[in-house]
């Protein structure tokens, strides 16, 4: 090699030169990725400035990881030429990853992870349509944007590394740190003031998780809310279509009240005449769906699917564009009196902004020292709200109980199911423990919530409102108590039925009661069914939901669950899960590991299409 470095100091200078060149090359490739994606259609001057600085900062961080390995090889392992070869090889692999990531993102709107790699390497020809010329173009692109640049970079580093000085290193380091910090701080401010173009540009960058600090910025007066601007930005700064077409509405429809009663973390085995006698008896007046699945294993995704009829994978896009649920939009349009009664804080996550942005004076917080106190309080508030309603205006009430999630209740309420723990001792849980006292504590909590819900139902009946009210009783997600004997407790850890499956009761005026339905239904069906059957929207449900009419027996597979980071697909006895580190897991319904060959590539293709249903084609 020309002008080969000999001392450790010279080698570190050479490596630093390669680090800077890798940062530049990576930034160029990321820039090309944006140009190739549809996101560039939503860029403005501010977004371009932000994006250029952000990709420089992100590229520097990725390149620095390679440089650290180089330093280790030079200083500790005392490698010479091989250290340079390793650096360049890793840098080329980084560019290949970023190029491939850009191709995947431009098509599927998400970045490469273990799920995508498995499909490309294991079943690419069936899921992704790759022809000869696509392979050729990709290889050519890799050669031009990765191999050639690093052959040139090697020459440049060999020639100019001796010119590196401390002042230059310090200046470059400070500049790159500024770019890295800017990528996060500017994004946080953009999220607070709803600068959609900046937020969208950040989505193109792989392995990039920018900050949002809305609560902090609000406190210091930076965050602003302007609904008029929100409506303008909604149409101009999004690459999603929700609904897919303009809604067609019936002129005159019966105006029914709508009441949602939700129990956070409701295990379906506790729905019976003993644990939930009030809900069970009421279900005989309506319809019970015993094979109903949430859209996620957490509150955020469960409520998102329940209100929007879309998966939480759209959360960022809907948040940027300030898109509100079709359900709530129609309630506002028809001048419903809308109110929420959340036991837990409704601002973290910001459900009040996601769902009720255009509703004035929505409740976001309930006073009370404990979940027990707050559940009691929201019951009183809901009953008062119902009592205040007049016949000339319909109302929508969302009542969300938290006690079953907290699994904590005063001693004198722990006597129905015994033996019972005094409090949840999570440290004691293991695969061999007798779950009975813990489960009894949980059942005591559900039993008390049933009592509270019974009070609300009695109020509706006493006010003669049942003949003009739609009532839904369900949960945001399930709650596991080691049913599969895999030592899983609670929720948020897997996509099995025990964390997704929830009771679902539907009542509406003139219903032929006391019926049970066993076909699979999901949270995506709920708002769609309400909007379609009772709010006069004539469009097909597919225009505004990933679900179906709840009475339709159409297959719900593949069922999309989770979020952008942790998403999965539920199929017939197969669960795929892409976790936060990007690895792909394939199991049966009871979490037994399955081989990669168990994946039906046709179904995977359908799942990807369903996941990206509302993106502009």
XYZ file of C-alpha atoms in Angstrom, residues 117-391:
275
model
C -33.737 -10.708 6.164
C -35.283 -14.099 6.803
C -37.734 -13.588 3.982
C -35.071 -12.360 1.578
C -32.601 -15.122 2.368
C -35.054 -17.925 2.998
C -38.070 -17.267 0.805
C -37.259 -14.189 -1.199
C -38.273 -15.588 -4.558
C -41.780 -16.271 -3.257
C -42.445 -13.221 -1.095
C -40.407 -10.653 -2.999
C -40.537 -10.753 -6.777
C -36.875 -10.680 -7.810
C -36.005 -11.071 -11.469
C -32.562 -11.268 -13.075
C -32.397 -7.576 -13.908
C -33.278 -6.590 -10.350
C -30.378 -8.696 -9.090
C -28.137 -7.174 -11.732
C -29.169 -3.621 -10.846
C -28.645 -4.286 -7.160
C -25.164 -5.751 -7.708
C -24.292 -2.848 -9.985
C -25.593 -0.368 -7.403
C -23.513 -2.031 -4.683
C -20.434 -1.931 -6.894
C -20.884 1.750 -7.760
C -21.922 3.047 -4.343
C -19.976 0.730 -2.023
C -17.059 -1.135 -3.589
C -15.712 1.615 -5.852
C -16.014 4.378 -3.221
C -13.987 2.348 -0.708
C -11.304 1.499 -3.231
C -11.042 5.241 -3.775
C -11.300 5.924 -0.031
C -8.405 3.572 0.626
C -6.258 5.489 -1.836
C -7.265 8.840 -0.389
C -6.624 7.689 3.203
C -3.203 6.313 2.253
C -2.227 9.603 0.666
C -3.648 12.142 3.116
C -3.636 10.540 6.574
C -0.253 12.118 7.359
C -1.878 15.535 7.089
C -4.249 14.842 9.978
C -3.695 17.239 12.903
C -5.236 17.478 16.360
C -7.054 20.677 15.465
C -8.625 19.033 12.442
C -9.664 15.979 14.477
C -11.215 18.201 17.157
C -13.051 20.355 14.593
C -14.431 17.331 12.740
C -15.481 15.635 15.978
C -17.322 18.722 17.240
C -19.101 19.142 13.897
C -20.222 15.504 13.818
C -21.430 15.671 17.429
C -23.455 18.785 16.566
C -25.007 16.919 13.631
C -25.829 13.942 15.846
C -27.385 16.069 18.599
C -29.255 18.176 16.048
C -30.865 15.045 14.651
C -32.535 14.398 17.997
C -33.177 17.880 19.402
C -34.583 19.322 16.174
C -36.798 16.265 15.739
C -38.117 16.696 19.284
C -39.050 20.307 18.539
C -40.543 19.318 15.168
C -42.698 16.713 16.876
C -43.860 19.291 19.398
C -44.876 21.910 16.809
C -46.073 19.342 14.257
C -43.441 20.007 11.592
C -44.466 16.993 9.517
C -41.800 17.261 6.818
C -38.960 16.956 9.352
C -40.612 14.060 11.162
C -41.232 12.195 7.914
C -37.679 12.686 6.678
C -36.399 11.048 9.874
C -38.346 7.877 9.098
C -36.070 7.153 6.127
C -32.938 6.842 8.279
C -32.220 3.260 9.411
C -31.324 2.437 13.031
C -32.399 5.956 13.957
C -34.636 6.516 16.986
C -34.972 10.310 17.383
C -36.168 11.971 20.545
C -39.614 13.356 21.268
C -40.024 15.587 24.308
C -43.562 16.932 23.989
C -44.311 17.081 27.719
C -41.064 18.908 28.552
C -41.379 21.326 25.645
C -44.987 22.049 26.518
C -43.940 23.008 30.044
C -41.409 25.522 28.749
C -43.870 26.955 26.239
C -42.534 25.598 22.933
C -45.288 23.140 22.049
C -48.185 24.621 20.100
C -51.482 23.243 18.966
C -53.325 24.715 15.998
C -56.172 22.598 14.718
C -56.617 24.667 11.569
C -52.995 24.102 10.617
C -53.378 20.451 11.586
C -56.169 20.033 9.045
C -54.058 21.632 6.317
C -51.009 19.520 7.136
C -53.148 16.402 7.276
C -53.815 16.611 3.546
C -50.433 17.852 2.383
C -47.857 16.063 4.505
C -48.732 12.415 4.645
C -48.217 9.385 2.455
C -51.090 7.480 4.050
C -54.704 7.463 2.939
C -57.129 7.003 5.818
C -59.868 6.667 4.806
C -58.938 5.493 1.329
C -61.732 7.534 -0.276
C -64.069 10.314 0.779
C -66.862 9.057 2.983
C -70.442 8.904 1.725
C -72.992 9.501 4.460
C -76.676 8.797 4.851
C -78.678 11.948 5.507
C -80.909 10.578 8.229
C -80.116 7.826 10.710
C -81.297 6.895 14.205
C -79.027 8.607 16.721
C -77.995 6.016 19.278
C -75.873 6.711 22.332
C -72.633 4.729 22.412
C -70.955 3.474 25.582
C -67.580 1.712 25.658
C -66.767 -0.114 28.903
C -63.190 -1.419 28.978
C -61.358 -3.488 31.570
C -57.602 -3.088 31.216
C -55.810 -6.477 30.968
C -58.850 -8.763 31.014
C -58.151 -12.493 31.020
C -61.056 -14.133 29.130
C -61.249 -17.078 31.551
C -62.619 -14.689 34.187
C -65.696 -13.891 32.127
C -68.359 -16.075 33.763
C -71.320 -15.937 36.115
C -69.081 -16.109 39.195
C -66.273 -13.584 38.592
C -68.283 -11.176 36.428
C -71.958 -11.804 37.253
C -73.199 -8.359 36.171
C -71.442 -8.404 32.819
C -72.359 -12.053 32.290
C -76.052 -11.415 32.937
C -76.017 -8.348 30.719
C -74.351 -10.339 27.911
C -77.551 -12.408 27.743
C -79.302 -9.290 26.474
C -76.764 -8.920 23.685
C -74.201 -10.916 21.742
C -71.034 -12.478 23.106
C -68.061 -13.062 20.781
C -65.903 -15.726 22.395
C -63.053 -15.693 19.861
C -62.158 -12.011 19.866
C -58.575 -10.747 19.551
C -57.033 -7.411 20.384
C -54.784 -5.624 17.906
C -51.831 -5.777 20.291
C -50.579 -7.036 23.647
C -50.391 -3.540 25.126
C -52.775 -0.685 25.836
C -51.352 1.602 23.170
C -51.836 -0.842 20.324
C -55.056 -2.291 21.698
C -56.821 1.067 21.887
C -55.297 2.226 18.599
C -56.804 -0.743 16.779
C -60.097 -0.377 18.627
C -60.539 3.265 17.618
C -58.864 3.459 14.203
C -59.467 -0.031 12.825
C -55.761 0.064 11.900
C -52.619 -1.352 13.472
C -50.244 0.593 15.694
C -47.674 0.407 12.878
C -49.405 3.579 11.620
C -49.002 5.468 14.879
C -46.159 7.719 13.719
C -47.747 8.494 10.363
C -51.127 9.263 11.905
C -49.420 11.287 14.608
C -47.471 13.382 12.102
C -50.542 14.071 9.995
C -52.808 14.473 13.057
C -55.167 11.905 11.590
C -58.053 11.115 13.914
C -60.237 7.977 13.864
C -63.116 7.815 11.400
C -65.281 6.740 14.338
C -64.589 9.879 16.376
C -64.728 12.113 13.291
C -68.248 10.879 12.618
C -69.270 11.380 16.233
C -68.011 14.960 16.080
C -69.703 15.490 12.702
C -73.025 14.314 14.134
C -72.561 16.528 17.217
C -72.341 13.793 19.827
C -71.623 14.820 23.382
C -68.289 13.002 23.823
C -66.503 12.252 27.066
C -63.820 9.843 28.292
C -63.399 8.499 31.814
C -59.908 6.993 32.063
C -58.735 5.602 35.382
C -55.077 5.781 34.296
C -53.528 8.935 32.861
C -54.833 9.498 29.314
C -51.893 11.660 28.233
C -49.090 9.081 28.481
C -49.411 7.784 25.814
C -51.279 10.811 24.430
C -54.617 9.111 23.745
C -56.406 12.435 24.155
C -54.543 13.752 21.103
C -54.651 10.528 19.070
C -58.369 9.875 19.429
C -60.040 13.031 20.716
C -58.024 15.868 19.163
C -61.157 17.674 17.959
C -63.173 17.082 21.128
C -63.271 19.953 23.601
C -62.731 19.419 27.325
C -61.998 15.697 27.140
C -61.028 14.178 30.486
C -57.367 13.166 30.598
C -56.801 12.458 34.269
C -58.812 11.146 37.205
C -58.146 12.131 40.783
C -57.359 9.345 43.223
C -54.404 7.922 45.109
C -54.772 4.335 43.864
C -56.281 2.502 40.878
C -59.041 1.338 43.227
C -59.873 4.940 44.134
C -59.742 6.088 40.524
C -61.933 3.237 39.281
C -64.503 4.185 41.909
C -64.211 7.809 40.832
C -64.672 7.217 37.080
C -67.778 5.166 37.839
C -69.289 8.097 39.718
C -68.252 10.507 36.963
C -69.709 8.289 34.237
C -73.001 7.887 36.109
C -73.215 11.663 36.610
C -72.450 12.195 32.920
C -75.224 9.798 31.891
C -77.687 11.443 34.280
C -76.975 14.856 32.748
C -77.718 13.802 29.171
C -80.743 15.164 27.371
C -82.783 13.330 24.783
